[in-house]
mmCIF file of C-alpha atoms in Angstrom:
data_model
loop_
_atom_site.group_PDB
_atom_site.id
_atom_site.type_symbol
_atom_site.label_atom_id
_atom_site.label_comp_id
_atom_site.label_asym_id
_atom_site.label_seq_id
_atom_site.Cartn_x
_atom_site.Cartn_y
_atom_site.Cartn_z
ATOM 1 C CA MET A 6 -44.555 -33.621 151.006
ATOM 2 C CA LYS A 7 -45.419 -34.559 147.424
ATOM 3 C CA GLN A 8 -44.787 -38.197 146.560
ATOM 4 C CA ILE A 9 -44.944 -40.429 143.526
ATOM 5 C CA HIS A 10 -45.363 -44.159 143.052
ATOM 6 C CA TRP A 11 -42.283 -45.422 141.279
ATOM 7 C CA GLN A 12 -41.671 -49.051 140.376
ATOM 8 C CA GLY A 13 -43.332 -50.384 143.493
ATOM 9 C CA HIS A 14 -41.958 -47.681 145.771
ATOM 10 C CA ARG A 15 -43.618 -44.610 147.233
ATOM 11 C CA ILE A 16 -40.910 -41.962 147.055
ATOM 12 C CA SER A 17 -40.681 -38.284 147.865
ATOM 13 C CA ARG A 18 -40.623 -35.865 144.947
ATOM 14 C CA ILE A 19 -37.449 -34.366 146.386
ATOM 15 C CA ALA A 20 -34.110 -36.141 146.810
ATOM 16 C CA LEU A 21 -31.357 -35.245 149.235
ATOM 17 C CA GLY A 22 -27.967 -34.890 147.546
ATOM 18 C CA SER A 23 -24.696 -35.643 149.282
ATOM 19 C CA THR A 24 -21.805 -33.934 147.488
ATOM 20 C CA ASN A 25 -21.013 -31.848 150.593
ATOM 21 C CA PHE A 26 -21.333 -34.664 153.115
ATOM 22 C CA GLY A 27 -18.077 -34.857 155.064
ATOM 23 C CA GLU A 28 -16.699 -31.671 153.515
ATOM 24 C CA PRO A 29 -17.455 -28.815 153.933
ATOM 25 C CA MET A 30 -20.056 -30.245 156.345
ATOM 26 C CA SER A 31 -18.771 -32.522 159.065
ATOM 27 C CA ARG A 32 -20.125 -36.049 159.341
ATOM 28 C CA GLU A 33 -22.190 -34.937 162.346
ATOM 29 C CA GLU A 34 -23.711 -31.988 160.495
ATOM 30 C CA SER A 35 -24.366 -34.189 157.465
ATOM 31 C CA TRP A 36 -26.311 -36.538 159.720
ATOM 32 C CA ARG A 37 -28.320 -33.587 161.069
ATOM 33 C CA VAL A 38 -29.236 -32.598 157.517
ATOM 34 C CA ILE A 39 -30.363 -36.153 156.729
ATOM 35 C CA ASP A 40 -32.402 -36.263 159.940
ATOM 36 C CA TYR A 41 -34.064 -32.954 159.106
ATOM 37 C CA ALA A 42 -34.831 -33.899 155.506
ATOM 38 C CA ARG A 43 -36.365 -37.201 156.597
ATOM 39 C CA GLU A 44 -38.463 -35.414 159.213
ATOM 40 C CA GLN A 45 -39.854 -33.253 156.392
ATOM 41 C CA GLY A 46 -40.767 -36.319 154.339
ATOM 42 C CA VAL A 47 -37.724 -36.776 152.088
ATOM 43 C CA ASN A 48 -36.990 -40.480 151.704
ATOM 44 C CA VAL A 49 -34.746 -40.420 148.606
ATOM 45 C CA LEU A 50 -30.987 -40.255 149.252
ATOM 46 C CA ASP A 51 -28.692 -39.639 146.291
ATOM 47 C CA THR A 52 -24.948 -40.210 146.230
ATOM 48 C CA ALA A 53 -22.189 -41.536 143.937
ATOM 49 C CA ARG A 54 -19.023 -43.599 144.158
ATOM 50 C CA VAL A 55 -16.884 -40.635 143.080
ATOM 51 C CA TYR A 56 -18.339 -38.187 145.623
ATOM 52 C CA GLY A 57 -15.655 -37.301 148.123
ATOM 53 C CA GLU A 58 -12.632 -38.245 146.022
ATOM 54 C CA TRP A 59 -11.782 -34.545 145.653
ATOM 55 C CA TYR A 60 -11.887 -33.749 149.384
ATOM 56 C CA LYS A 61 -8.674 -32.236 150.730
ATOM 57 C CA ILE A 62 -8.818 -34.119 154.028
ATOM 58 C CA GLY A 63 -9.364 -37.863 153.887
ATOM 59 C CA GLY A 64 -10.778 -37.741 150.391
ATOM 60 C CA ARG A 65 -11.426 -41.005 148.574
ATOM 61 C CA CYS A 66 -13.976 -42.631 146.325
ATOM 62 C CA GLY A 67 -16.904 -43.675 148.469
ATOM 63 C CA TYR A 68 -16.392 -41.055 151.165
ATOM 64 C CA CYS A 69 -19.916 -39.647 150.842
ATOM 65 C CA GLU A 70 -21.326 -43.144 150.518
ATOM 66 C CA ASP A 71 -19.629 -43.971 153.807
ATOM 67 C CA VAL A 72 -21.264 -40.970 155.520
ATOM 68 C CA ILE A 73 -24.668 -42.200 154.363
ATOM 69 C CA GLY A 74 -23.910 -45.843 155.102
ATOM 70 C CA SER A 75 -22.817 -45.095 158.653
ATOM 71 C CA TYR A 76 -25.992 -43.035 159.122
ATOM 72 C CA LEU A 77 -28.236 -45.836 157.837
ATOM 73 C CA GLU A 78 -26.470 -48.328 160.075
ATOM 74 C CA ASP A 79 -26.699 -46.100 163.163
ATOM 75 C CA ARG A 80 -30.344 -45.140 162.612
ATOM 76 C CA LYS A 81 -31.303 -48.652 161.453
ATOM 77 C CA CYS A 82 -33.438 -47.102 158.719
ATOM 78 C CA ARG A 83 -32.213 -48.686 155.470
ATOM 79 C CA ASN A 84 -35.712 -49.981 154.645
ATOM 80 C CA GLN A 85 -37.141 -46.470 155.102
ATOM 81 C CA VAL A 86 -35.148 -44.788 152.326
ATOM 82 C CA TYR A 87 -34.907 -45.084 148.558
ATOM 83 C CA LEU A 88 -31.154 -45.321 148.037
ATOM 84 C CA ILE A 89 -29.430 -44.109 144.878
ATOM 85 C CA THR A 90 -25.784 -44.206 143.891
ATOM 86 C CA LYS A 91 -23.735 -44.050 140.697
ATOM 87 C CA GLY A 92 -20.723 -45.831 139.261
ATOM 88 C CA GLY A 93 -18.481 -45.880 136.221
ATOM 89 C CA HIS A 94 -17.146 -42.344 136.600
ATOM 90 C CA PRO A 95 -13.781 -41.783 134.877
ATOM 91 C CA PRO A 96 -10.693 -40.907 136.954
ATOM 92 C CA LEU A 97 -10.862 -37.245 137.997
ATOM 93 C CA HIS A 98 -7.372 -36.597 136.618
ATOM 94 C CA GLN A 99 -8.085 -38.416 133.326
ATOM 95 C CA ARG A 100 -11.676 -37.697 132.438
ATOM 96 C CA HIS A 101 -11.189 -38.729 128.827
ATOM 97 C CA GLU A 102 -10.771 -42.346 129.925
ATOM 98 C CA SER A 103 -13.761 -44.669 130.121
ATOM 99 C CA ARG A 104 -14.509 -46.976 133.040
ATOM 100 C CA LEU A 105 -17.694 -48.290 131.476
ATOM 101 C CA ASN A 106 -16.889 -51.980 131.357
ATOM 102 C CA ALA A 107 -17.939 -55.039 133.325
ATOM 103 C CA LYS A 108 -14.830 -55.114 135.522
ATOM 104 C CA CYS A 109 -14.937 -51.449 136.616
ATOM 105 C CA LEU A 110 -18.699 -51.417 137.104
ATOM 106 C CA ARG A 111 -18.537 -54.568 139.225
ATOM 107 C CA GLU A 112 -15.734 -53.081 141.340
ATOM 108 C CA ASP A 113 -17.701 -49.855 141.848
ATOM 109 C CA LEU A 114 -20.938 -51.602 142.764
ATOM 110 C CA GLU A 115 -19.358 -53.978 145.267
ATOM 111 C CA ALA A 116 -17.410 -51.120 146.889
ATOM 112 C CA SER A 117 -20.569 -48.996 147.060
ATOM 113 C CA LEU A 118 -22.480 -51.790 148.775
ATOM 114 C CA LEU A 119 -19.744 -52.036 151.396
ATOM 115 C CA ASP A 120 -19.571 -48.299 152.092
ATOM 116 C CA LEU A 121 -23.349 -47.954 152.137
ATOM 117 C CA ARG A 122 -23.697 -50.934 154.517
ATOM 118 C CA THR A 123 -26.411 -52.488 152.394
ATOM 119 C CA ASP A 124 -27.003 -55.505 150.186
ATOM 120 C CA HIS A 125 -28.836 -53.613 147.431
ATOM 121 C CA ILE A 126 -29.116 -50.247 145.704
ATOM 122 C CA ASP A 127 -32.641 -49.162 144.776
ATOM 123 C CA LEU A 128 -31.551 -47.143 141.716
ATOM 124 C CA TYR A 129 -28.088 -47.431 140.179
ATOM 125 C CA PHE A 130 -26.868 -44.843 137.660
ATOM 126 C CA LEU A 131 -24.034 -44.933 135.186
ATOM 127 C CA HIS A 132 -22.372 -41.643 136.090
ATOM 128 C CA ARG A 133 -20.998 -40.750 132.649
ATOM 129 C CA ASP A 134 -21.332 -41.816 129.021
ATOM 130 C CA HIS A 135 -18.465 -42.586 126.655
ATOM 131 C CA SER A 136 -18.656 -43.377 122.950
ATOM 132 C CA SER A 137 -15.921 -46.032 123.238
ATOM 133 C CA MET A 138 -17.871 -48.256 125.605
ATOM 134 C CA ASP A 139 -19.137 -51.660 124.552
ATOM 135 C CA LEU A 140 -22.888 -51.071 124.844
ATOM 136 C CA PRO A 141 -23.861 -54.796 124.911
ATOM 137 C CA GLU A 142 -21.302 -55.478 127.662
ATOM 138 C CA VAL A 143 -22.531 -52.569 129.774
ATOM 139 C CA MET A 144 -26.252 -53.312 129.434
ATOM 140 C CA GLU A 145 -25.688 -57.026 130.100
ATOM 141 C CA THR A 146 -23.630 -56.164 133.196
ATOM 142 C CA LEU A 147 -26.362 -53.889 134.561
ATOM 143 C CA ASP A 148 -28.960 -56.566 133.874
ATOM 144 C CA GLN A 149 -26.845 -59.038 135.833
ATOM 145 C CA PHE A 150 -26.744 -56.640 138.794
ATOM 146 C CA VAL A 151 -30.553 -56.584 138.765
ATOM 147 C CA LYS A 152 -30.856 -60.361 138.462
ATOM 148 C CA GLU A 153 -28.492 -60.767 141.427
ATOM 149 C CA GLY A 154 -30.786 -58.562 143.517
ATOM 150 C CA LYS A 155 -28.024 -56.035 144.143
ATOM 151 C CA VAL A 156 -29.742 -53.316 142.074
ATOM 152 C CA GLY A 157 -33.445 -52.563 141.762
ATOM 153 C CA ALA A 158 -33.436 -50.309 138.699
ATOM 154 C CA VAL A 159 -30.858 -48.643 136.456
ATOM 155 C CA GLY A 160 -30.467 -45.146 135.071
ATOM 156 C CA ALA A 161 -28.131 -42.893 133.084
ATOM 157 C CA SER A 162 -26.583 -39.724 134.504
ATOM 158 C CA ASN A 163 -25.217 -37.019 132.181
ATOM 159 C CA TRP A 164 -26.300 -38.887 129.047
ATOM 160 C CA ARG A 165 -27.901 -37.454 125.912
ATOM 161 C CA TYR A 166 -31.464 -38.618 125.461
ATOM 162 C CA ASP A 167 -30.706 -40.227 122.086
ATOM 163 C CA ARG A 168 -27.964 -42.308 123.744
ATOM 164 C CA ILE A 169 -30.425 -43.466 126.408
ATOM 165 C CA GLN A 170 -32.817 -44.467 123.623
ATOM 166 C CA GLU A 171 -30.050 -46.396 121.860
ATOM 167 C CA ALA A 172 -29.247 -48.306 125.045
ATOM 168 C CA ASN A 173 -32.907 -49.039 125.705
ATOM 169 C CA ARG A 174 -33.459 -50.320 122.168
ATOM 170 C CA TYR A 175 -30.653 -52.814 122.731
ATOM 171 C CA ALA A 176 -32.088 -53.786 126.120
ATOM 172 C CA LYS A 177 -35.542 -54.354 124.639
ATOM 173 C CA GLU A 178 -34.207 -56.405 121.722
ATOM 174 C CA HIS A 179 -32.255 -58.671 124.065
ATOM 175 C CA GLY A 180 -34.633 -58.898 127.024
ATOM 176 C CA LEU A 181 -32.402 -56.867 129.345
ATOM 177 C CA THR A 182 -33.153 -54.291 132.036
ATOM 178 C CA PRO A 183 -33.629 -50.832 130.444
ATOM 179 C CA PHE A 184 -32.772 -47.415 131.793
ATOM 180 C CA THR A 185 -35.836 -46.023 133.565
ATOM 181 C CA ALA A 186 -34.298 -42.842 134.974
ATOM 182 C CA SER A 187 -32.104 -39.983 133.823
ATOM 183 C CA GLN A 188 -30.169 -37.635 136.092
ATOM 184 C CA ILE A 189 -29.247 -34.361 134.451
ATOM 185 C CA GLU A 190 -28.950 -30.645 135.199
ATOM 186 C CA TRP A 191 -32.217 -28.702 135.104
ATOM 187 C CA SER A 192 -33.466 -25.587 136.899
ATOM 188 C CA MET A 193 -35.517 -22.424 136.367
ATOM 189 C CA ALA A 194 -32.480 -20.689 134.869
ATOM 190 C CA LYS A 195 -31.629 -20.727 131.177
ATOM 191 C CA PHE A 196 -28.141 -21.447 129.888
ATOM 192 C CA GLU A 197 -26.501 -23.283 127.005
ATOM 193 C CA ASP A 198 -23.645 -25.145 128.673
ATOM 194 C CA TYR A 199 -25.073 -28.481 127.633
ATOM 195 C CA CYS A 200 -21.981 -30.526 126.909
ATOM 196 C CA ASN A 201 -18.346 -31.033 127.693
ATOM 197 C CA LYS A 202 -15.793 -33.550 126.435
ATOM 198 C CA ASP A 203 -16.168 -37.293 126.101
ATOM 199 C CA ASP A 204 -19.867 -37.507 125.282
ATOM 200 C CA THR A 205 -21.020 -36.139 128.631
ATOM 201 C CA GLN A 206 -24.168 -34.030 128.542
ATOM 202 C CA LEU A 207 -24.606 -31.766 131.525
ATOM 203 C CA ALA A 208 -28.095 -30.325 131.086
ATOM 204 C CA ILE A 209 -31.476 -31.117 129.618
ATOM 205 C CA ARG A 210 -31.880 -29.685 126.116
ATOM 206 C CA PRO A 211 -35.068 -27.814 125.186
ATOM 207 C CA GLU A 212 -35.768 -30.244 122.344
ATOM 208 C CA GLU A 213 -35.567 -33.189 124.770
ATOM 209 C CA TYR A 214 -38.182 -31.867 127.166
ATOM 210 C CA GLU A 215 -41.186 -33.253 125.276
ATOM 211 C CA GLU A 216 -39.378 -36.542 124.684
ATOM 212 C CA TYR A 217 -38.792 -36.993 128.394
ATOM 213 C CA LYS A 218 -42.366 -36.007 129.121
ATOM 214 C CA LYS A 219 -43.740 -38.629 126.713
ATOM 215 C CA SER A 220 -41.336 -41.348 127.832
ATOM 216 C CA GLY A 221 -42.546 -41.609 131.424
ATOM 217 C CA MET A 222 -38.921 -41.831 132.479
ATOM 218 C CA LEU A 223 -38.003 -40.512 135.918
ATOM 219 C CA VAL A 224 -35.957 -37.315 135.554
ATOM 220 C CA MET A 225 -33.740 -36.335 138.474
ATOM 221 C CA CYS A 226 -32.288 -32.824 138.393
ATOM 222 C CA PHE A 227 -28.981 -31.763 139.879
ATOM 223 C CA THR A 228 -28.020 -28.074 140.303
ATOM 224 C CA ALA A 229 -31.782 -27.720 140.687
ATOM 225 C CA GLN A 230 -31.546 -24.221 142.207
ATOM 226 C CA ALA A 231 -29.047 -22.853 139.658
ATOM 227 C CA HIS A 232 -26.312 -22.375 142.248
ATOM 228 C CA GLY A 233 -28.581 -20.039 144.249
ATOM 229 C CA LEU A 234 -29.065 -17.662 141.314
ATOM 230 C CA PHE A 235 -32.600 -16.576 142.199
ATOM 231 C CA SER A 236 -31.759 -16.116 145.859
ATOM 232 C CA ARG A 237 -28.900 -13.829 144.829
ATOM 233 C CA ALA A 238 -31.261 -11.982 142.498
ATOM 234 C CA GLN A 239 -33.577 -11.268 145.422
ATOM 235 C CA THR A 240 -30.690 -10.096 147.594
ATOM 236 C CA LEU A 241 -28.963 -7.888 145.008
ATOM 237 C CA GLY A 242 -32.008 -6.648 143.110
ATOM 238 C CA GLY A 243 -32.319 -8.564 139.856
ATOM 239 C CA TYR A 244 -30.485 -9.501 136.682
ATOM 240 C CA ASP A 245 -28.787 -6.168 135.998
ATOM 241 C CA LYS A 246 -27.473 -5.903 139.546
ATOM 242 C CA LEU A 247 -26.120 -9.443 139.303
ATOM 243 C CA ALA A 248 -24.469 -8.556 135.987
ATOM 244 C CA GLU A 249 -22.874 -5.449 137.531
ATOM 245 C CA ALA A 250 -21.520 -7.594 140.370
ATOM 246 C CA ASP A 251 -20.289 -10.234 137.892
ATOM 247 C CA ALA A 252 -22.471 -12.732 139.782
ATOM 248 C CA LEU A 253 -24.378 -14.339 136.903
ATOM 249 C CA GLY A 254 -21.872 -17.110 136.333
ATOM 250 C CA LYS A 255 -22.961 -19.251 133.398
ATOM 251 C CA TYR A 256 -26.499 -17.836 133.567
ATOM 252 C CA LYS A 257 -25.881 -14.756 131.422
ATOM 253 C CA ASP A 258 -28.683 -15.571 128.961
ATOM 254 C CA PRO A 259 -30.884 -12.431 128.658
ATOM 255 C CA ALA A 260 -33.987 -14.591 129.150
ATOM 256 C CA ASN A 261 -33.004 -14.880 132.792
ATOM 257 C CA ARG A 262 -33.818 -11.193 133.341
ATOM 258 C CA GLN A 263 -37.504 -11.893 132.696
ATOM 259 C CA ARG A 264 -37.354 -15.199 134.594
ATOM 260 C CA MET A 265 -35.914 -13.469 137.642
ATOM 261 C CA GLU A 266 -38.602 -10.781 137.584
ATOM 262 C CA ALA A 267 -41.315 -13.425 137.283
ATOM 263 C CA ALA A 268 -39.730 -15.607 139.972
ATOM 264 C CA LEU A 269 -39.532 -12.774 142.477
ATOM 265 C CA TRP A 270 -43.156 -11.845 141.703
ATOM 266 C CA LEU A 271 -44.178 -15.477 142.343
ATOM 267 C CA CYS A 272 -42.218 -15.471 145.600
ATOM 268 C CA ARG A 273 -44.318 -12.499 146.748
ATOM 269 C CA LYS A 274 -47.514 -14.105 145.453
ATOM 270 C CA TYR A 275 -46.978 -17.355 147.349
ATOM 271 C CA ARG A 276 -44.912 -15.907 150.206
ATOM 272 C CA VAL A 277 -42.056 -18.325 149.640
ATOM 273 C CA SER A 278 -38.314 -17.973 149.221
ATOM 274 C CA PRO A 279 -36.561 -18.196 145.829
ATOM 275 C CA ALA A 280 -34.991 -21.478 146.927
ATOM 276 C CA ALA A 281 -38.405 -22.968 147.683
ATOM 277 C CA LEU A 282 -39.846 -21.650 144.410
ATOM 278 C CA ALA A 283 -36.987 -23.264 142.464
ATOM 279 C CA VAL A 284 -37.945 -26.593 144.021
ATOM 280 C CA ALA A 285 -41.643 -26.130 143.175
ATOM 281 C CA TYR A 286 -40.740 -25.305 139.563
ATOM 282 C CA LEU A 287 -39.531 -28.892 139.197
ATOM 283 C CA THR A 288 -41.893 -30.770 141.518
ATOM 284 C CA SER A 289 -44.909 -29.188 139.797
ATOM 285 C CA GLN A 290 -44.052 -30.707 136.407
ATOM 286 C CA ASP A 291 -46.767 -33.073 135.189
ATOM 287 C CA PHE A 292 -44.406 -36.043 134.776
ATOM 288 C CA PRO A 293 -41.972 -37.671 137.228
ATOM 289 C CA VAL A 294 -39.350 -35.013 138.029
ATOM 290 C CA ILE A 295 -37.297 -35.003 141.228
ATOM 291 C CA PRO A 296 -34.859 -32.216 142.148
ATOM 292 C CA VAL A 297 -31.733 -33.330 143.985
ATOM 293 C CA LEU A 298 -31.087 -30.770 146.724
ATOM 294 C CA GLY A 299 -27.719 -30.210 148.322
ATOM 295 C CA CYS A 300 -26.515 -27.751 150.934
ATOM 296 C CA SER A 301 -23.417 -26.683 152.824
ATOM 297 C CA ARG A 302 -25.291 -26.003 156.073
ATOM 298 C CA LEU A 303 -28.579 -27.021 157.657
ATOM 299 C CA GLU A 304 -30.182 -23.580 157.278
ATOM 300 C CA GLN A 305 -29.988 -23.859 153.499
ATOM 301 C CA MET A 306 -31.855 -27.156 153.542
ATOM 302 C CA GLN A 307 -34.474 -25.681 155.850
ATOM 303 C CA ASP A 308 -35.011 -22.869 153.328
ATOM 304 C CA SER A 309 -35.200 -25.275 150.377
ATOM 305 C CA LEU A 310 -37.785 -27.447 152.138
ATOM 306 C CA SER A 311 -39.884 -24.563 153.460
ATOM 307 C CA ALA A 312 -42.737 -24.931 150.911
ATOM 308 C CA THR A 313 -42.622 -28.519 149.682
ATOM 309 C CA ASP A 314 -46.347 -28.731 148.920
ATOM 310 C CA LEU A 315 -46.403 -25.646 146.699
ATOM 311 C CA THR A 316 -47.733 -26.446 143.219
ATOM 312 C CA LEU A 317 -47.295 -23.983 140.362
ATOM 313 C CA ASN A 318 -50.041 -23.661 137.768
ATOM 314 C CA ALA A 319 -49.996 -23.041 134.012
ATOM 315 C CA GLU A 320 -50.144 -19.258 134.472
ATOM 316 C CA ASP A 321 -47.133 -19.399 136.776
ATOM 317 C CA TYR A 322 -45.126 -21.356 134.222
ATOM 318 C CA TYR A 323 -46.144 -18.928 131.491
ATOM 319 C CA ALA A 324 -44.982 -16.009 133.616
ATOM 320 C CA LEU A 325 -41.606 -17.688 134.081
ATOM 321 C CA LEU A 326 -41.050 -19.154 130.631
ATOM 322 C CA GLN A 327 -43.075 -17.031 128.206
ATOM 323 C CA ASN A 328 -43.838 -20.115 126.039
ATOM 324 C CA GLU A 329 -40.331 -21.573 126.299
ATOM 325 C CA THR A 330 -40.038 -25.184 127.526
ATOM 326 C CA VAL A 331 -37.059 -25.260 129.924
#
């Protein structure tokens, strides 16, 4: 499996996501998925304090963290994984509210440490942005987490790149820990659903691509396989068939017709599945990019990890993008 050196760690270029741990997958099946991913070389586990709060049975903040924490405790493998979680998410029923303050962030971090059965988080993300937050208070709080040894590095999830720059300028001016990672939606598919309310940015913008590339910042990508879009395209027969079946979802951009044709051609060329190709599209970028892969059953993860060493070349990217950037 491809790896990168990152801030003193050697980490896999694929992360295992956990939004389905505990529901719809049972705790036992979730553990089987973690076991399988680790056997294939994945050593990055990604979760968040809010994951699991929406579950119908036993749902609460920290539920998915607890699944991972119990696994790490049972397998005695905490020092073998690069552990990521996120805090500061607003209440699910009041998303306009901000929880980006010292008190809420401290509560989230301490609760995460308990559920994850660990004394430190390798990479800690702020899960949302909000224009009302006190930027000095937030950056000073994160810096304190690092100085206490409870957090190794900090990142921003669902933030605009200019907001990350603003935070990092403040950190640099005041000798604080900067953001060194961004987690945002990115896949082979094109769409324009970049933002929602309350300053949250969902997806990487084309104009930000070069900025990220120059920055050296780690970019982690959720929804990295576009909700299985390219797998559905292979099954149903392409863009037009998906459109007829009303199965394009938010990926109705006409550019996806050409991308699907190119993707399916590349699948035949390399003898890989669309899911595996979607992973290679991100892991073949020439700067630190890590897709976060989730699943609802083990077979999906086996498909996603079936060609982890595949590297796309410039001609492959041209076939997919036709001179576009993302």
